[in-house]
Coordinates of C-alpha atoms in Angstrom, one line a residue:
M137 CA 3.1 -38.5 -156.2
P138 CA 6.1 -36.1 -156.1
A139 CA 9.5 -37.6 -155.1
D140 CA 9.8 -35.1 -152.2
T141 CA 6.6 -36.5 -150.6
L142 CA 8.0 -40.0 -150.7
R143 CA 11.3 -38.9 -149.1
R144 CA 9.5 -37.0 -146.3
R145 CA 7.2 -39.9 -145.4
T146 CA 8.2 -41.8 -142.3
F147 CA 7.2 -45.2 -141.2
W148 CA 7.0 -46.7 -137.7
W149 CA 10.5 -48.2 -138.0
D150 CA 12.0 -44.8 -138.8
R151 CA 10.7 -43.1 -135.7
A152 CA 12.7 -42.8 -132.5
R153 CA 11.6 -45.0 -129.7
P154 CA 9.9 -43.1 -126.8
V155 CA 12.4 -42.2 -124.1
D156 CA 10.7 -44.4 -121.5
A157 CA 10.2 -47.4 -123.8
D158 CA 12.7 -49.5 -121.9
V159 CA 11.7 -48.4 -118.4
A160 CA 10.3 -51.2 -116.4
P161 CA 7.0 -50.6 -114.6
L162 CA 7.0 -49.9 -110.9
R163 CA 6.1 -53.2 -109.1
A164 CA 7.3 -52.5 -105.5
V165 CA 7.9 -49.7 -103.1
I166 CA 10.3 -50.6 -100.3
F167 CA 10.2 -48.4 -97.1
D168 CA 13.0 -48.1 -94.6
A169 CA 11.3 -48.9 -91.2
D170 CA 14.0 -47.1 -89.3
A171 CA 13.4 -43.7 -90.9
A172 CA 10.7 -43.6 -93.5
L173 CA 7.7 -45.0 -91.7
A174 CA 8.0 -42.8 -88.6
D175 CA 10.6 -40.5 -87.0
V176 CA 12.1 -43.3 -84.9
G177 CA 14.7 -41.0 -83.5
R178 CA 12.2 -38.8 -81.5
D179 CA 11.1 -39.8 -77.9
G180 CA 7.4 -40.8 -76.9
D181 CA 4.7 -43.0 -78.9
L182 CA 5.5 -43.8 -82.5
V183 CA 3.0 -42.5 -85.0
P184 CA 3.1 -42.9 -88.8
R185 CA 4.4 -40.0 -90.8
A186 CA 1.5 -37.9 -92.0
G187 CA 0.1 -39.3 -95.2
L188 CA 1.9 -42.7 -94.9
I189 CA -1.3 -44.7 -94.5
D190 CA -2.9 -43.0 -97.5
L191 CA 0.2 -43.8 -99.6
V192 CA 0.4 -47.4 -98.5
M193 CA -3.3 -48.0 -99.1
N194 CA -3.1 -46.4 -102.5
L195 CA -0.1 -48.5 -103.5
F196 CA -1.9 -51.6 -102.3
V197 CA -5.0 -50.7 -104.4
A198 CA -2.8 -49.9 -107.4
G199 CA -1.3 -53.4 -107.2
I200 CA 2.1 -52.2 -106.2
W201 CA 3.8 -54.4 -103.6
V202 CA 4.8 -52.7 -100.3
G203 CA 8.0 -53.9 -98.6
V204 CA 9.8 -52.8 -95.5
V205 CA 13.5 -53.2 -94.6
S206 CA 15.1 -52.7 -91.2
A207 CA 18.6 -52.9 -89.8
R208 CA 17.0 -54.0 -86.5
E209 CA 15.7 -57.3 -85.4
R210 CA 12.5 -58.9 -86.8
T211 CA 10.3 -58.6 -83.7
W212 CA 10.9 -54.9 -83.5
A213 CA 10.3 -54.3 -87.2
E214 CA 7.1 -56.4 -87.3
T215 CA 5.7 -54.7 -84.2
L216 CA 6.5 -51.3 -85.8
V217 CA 4.8 -52.2 -89.1
R218 CA 1.8 -53.6 -87.3
Q219 CA 1.5 -50.5 -85.2
L220 CA 2.0 -47.9 -88.0
V221 CA 0.6 -49.6 -91.1
G222 CA -1.6 -52.5 -89.9
E223 CA -2.0 -56.0 -91.0
G224 CA -2.0 -57.4 -94.6
L225 CA -0.7 -54.4 -96.5
V226 CA 3.0 -55.1 -96.4
A227 CA 4.1 -58.0 -98.6
T228 CA 7.5 -58.6 -97.1
I229 CA 9.6 -57.4 -94.2
V230 CA 13.4 -57.9 -94.3
T231 CA 15.4 -57.4 -91.2
A232 CA 18.9 -57.8 -89.8
D233 CA 17.9 -61.2 -88.6
D234 CA 17.6 -62.3 -92.3
L235 CA 21.2 -61.5 -93.2
D236 CA 22.9 -64.5 -91.5
G237 CA 25.4 -62.3 -89.8
A238 CA 26.2 -60.0 -92.7
D239 CA 26.1 -56.4 -91.6
S240 CA 25.1 -54.4 -94.7
D241 CA 22.1 -52.1 -95.2
V242 CA 22.6 -52.7 -98.9
E243 CA 21.9 -56.4 -98.5
L244 CA 18.6 -55.6 -96.9
Y245 CA 17.4 -54.1 -100.2
R246 CA 18.9 -56.9 -102.3
L247 CA 17.1 -59.5 -100.2
A248 CA 13.8 -57.6 -100.4
L249 CA 14.2 -57.5 -104.2
W250 CA 15.0 -61.2 -104.2
E251 CA 11.9 -62.0 -102.1
F252 CA 9.7 -60.0 -104.6
G253 CA 11.4 -61.7 -107.5
I254 CA 12.2 -58.4 -109.2
T255 CA 15.3 -56.4 -110.2
P256 CA 16.1 -52.8 -109.0
Q257 CA 14.6 -51.5 -112.2
S258 CA 11.1 -52.4 -111.0
A259 CA 11.3 -50.9 -107.5
L260 CA 11.5 -47.6 -105.6
A261 CA 13.0 -47.2 -102.2
V262 CA 11.6 -44.7 -99.7
E263 CA 14.2 -43.5 -97.2
G264 CA 14.4 -41.0 -94.4
S265 CA 18.1 -40.7 -93.8
A266 CA 21.4 -40.2 -95.7
R267 CA 22.6 -43.6 -94.6
G268 CA 19.5 -45.3 -96.0
L269 CA 19.8 -43.3 -99.2
R270 CA 23.4 -44.5 -99.7
A271 CA 22.3 -48.2 -99.1
A272 CA 19.3 -48.0 -101.5
T273 CA 21.4 -46.4 -104.3
A274 CA 24.2 -48.8 -103.7
A275 CA 21.7 -51.6 -104.3
G276 CA 20.8 -50.0 -107.6
L277 CA 17.4 -48.5 -106.5
P278 CA 16.1 -45.1 -107.1
A279 CA 15.3 -43.6 -103.7
L280 CA 12.7 -41.1 -102.7
L281 CA 13.9 -39.3 -99.6
V282 CA 11.4 -38.0 -97.0
T283 CA 13.2 -35.6 -94.7
S284 CA 13.0 -32.0 -93.5
D285 CA 16.8 -31.7 -93.3
A286 CA 18.8 -30.2 -96.1
D287 CA 22.0 -32.0 -97.1
S288 CA 24.1 -31.8 -100.2
E289 CA 24.4 -35.6 -100.1
F290 CA 20.7 -35.8 -100.9
S291 CA 21.4 -34.9 -104.5
R292 CA 21.7 -38.6 -105.2
A293 CA 18.0 -39.0 -104.3
A294 CA 15.4 -39.5 -107.1
A295 CA 13.3 -37.0 -105.3
V296 CA 13.2 -35.3 -101.9
R297 CA 10.0 -34.5 -100.0
S298 CA 9.4 -33.0 -96.6
G299 CA 6.5 -35.6 -96.1
Y300 CA 3.9 -37.8 -97.6
D301 CA 1.1 -35.3 -97.2
G302 CA 0.6 -31.6 -98.0
A303 CA -0.9 -29.8 -101.0
D304 CA 0.4 -32.5 -103.3
P305 CA 0.2 -35.8 -101.3
L306 CA 2.4 -38.7 -102.4
L307 CA 0.4 -41.5 -103.9
A308 CA 1.0 -44.5 -106.2
A309 CA 1.0 -42.2 -109.3
G310 CA 3.6 -40.0 -107.8
C311 CA 5.8 -43.0 -106.9
R312 CA 5.5 -44.2 -110.5
E313 CA 6.5 -40.8 -111.9
V314 CA 9.6 -40.5 -109.6
H315 CA 10.6 -44.0 -110.6
R316 CA 10.1 -43.4 -114.3
R317 CA 11.9 -40.0 -114.3
W318 CA 14.9 -41.4 -112.4
W319 CA 15.3 -44.4 -114.8
I320 CA 14.9 -42.1 -117.9
A321 CA 17.6 -39.7 -116.5
R322 CA 19.9 -42.6 -115.7
K323 CA 19.5 -44.2 -119.2
R324 CA 20.2 -40.8 -120.8
L325 CA 23.3 -40.4 -118.7
L326 CA 24.5 -43.8 -119.6
S327 CA 23.8 -43.4 -123.3
C328 CA 25.6 -40.0 -123.3
G329 CA 28.6 -41.6 -121.5
A330 CA 28.7 -44.4 -124.1
A331 CA 28.4 -41.9 -127.0
S332 CA 31.3 -39.8 -125.7
R333 CA 33.7 -42.7 -125.7

């Protein structure tokens, strides 16, 4: 065999690892009850955002936990979840009542992660406001923002959608893709920063 052939041959240990090799699988999607489940700020009966039920059912069937956080009291949040999503689909609800007097939206996400027994690398937040986006990202979570408003602050979001439904409805596979792309981009950014030092 010619020497050139031996030099060009590569083995598995010579190959670069796939970009997403270190990305943890998505295990939980955490919704902000105050903005992502329904448009709580509008007057009249609360109805789930279009496509929300399909998304939650699809996450449930895919084995991805569904959680809800709320800066309001537990009775309000539980009633809202029951009214909008139903019984048995949400694995945990974390509210202001669970924070022992601490006043931090960030802590809601941290407590939800603790209850699931996972790190931020295994979760995706679904938010509906700039305030919630700041809280989710401060807790280390990629956040998918569902809003019809345009704001430069939304550039911190892993993705921005006008809703859950439409021509390309958001389902478990879409959540997994948003989660994966965000962590890949973050790892690339961190490795570039480390390489430039």
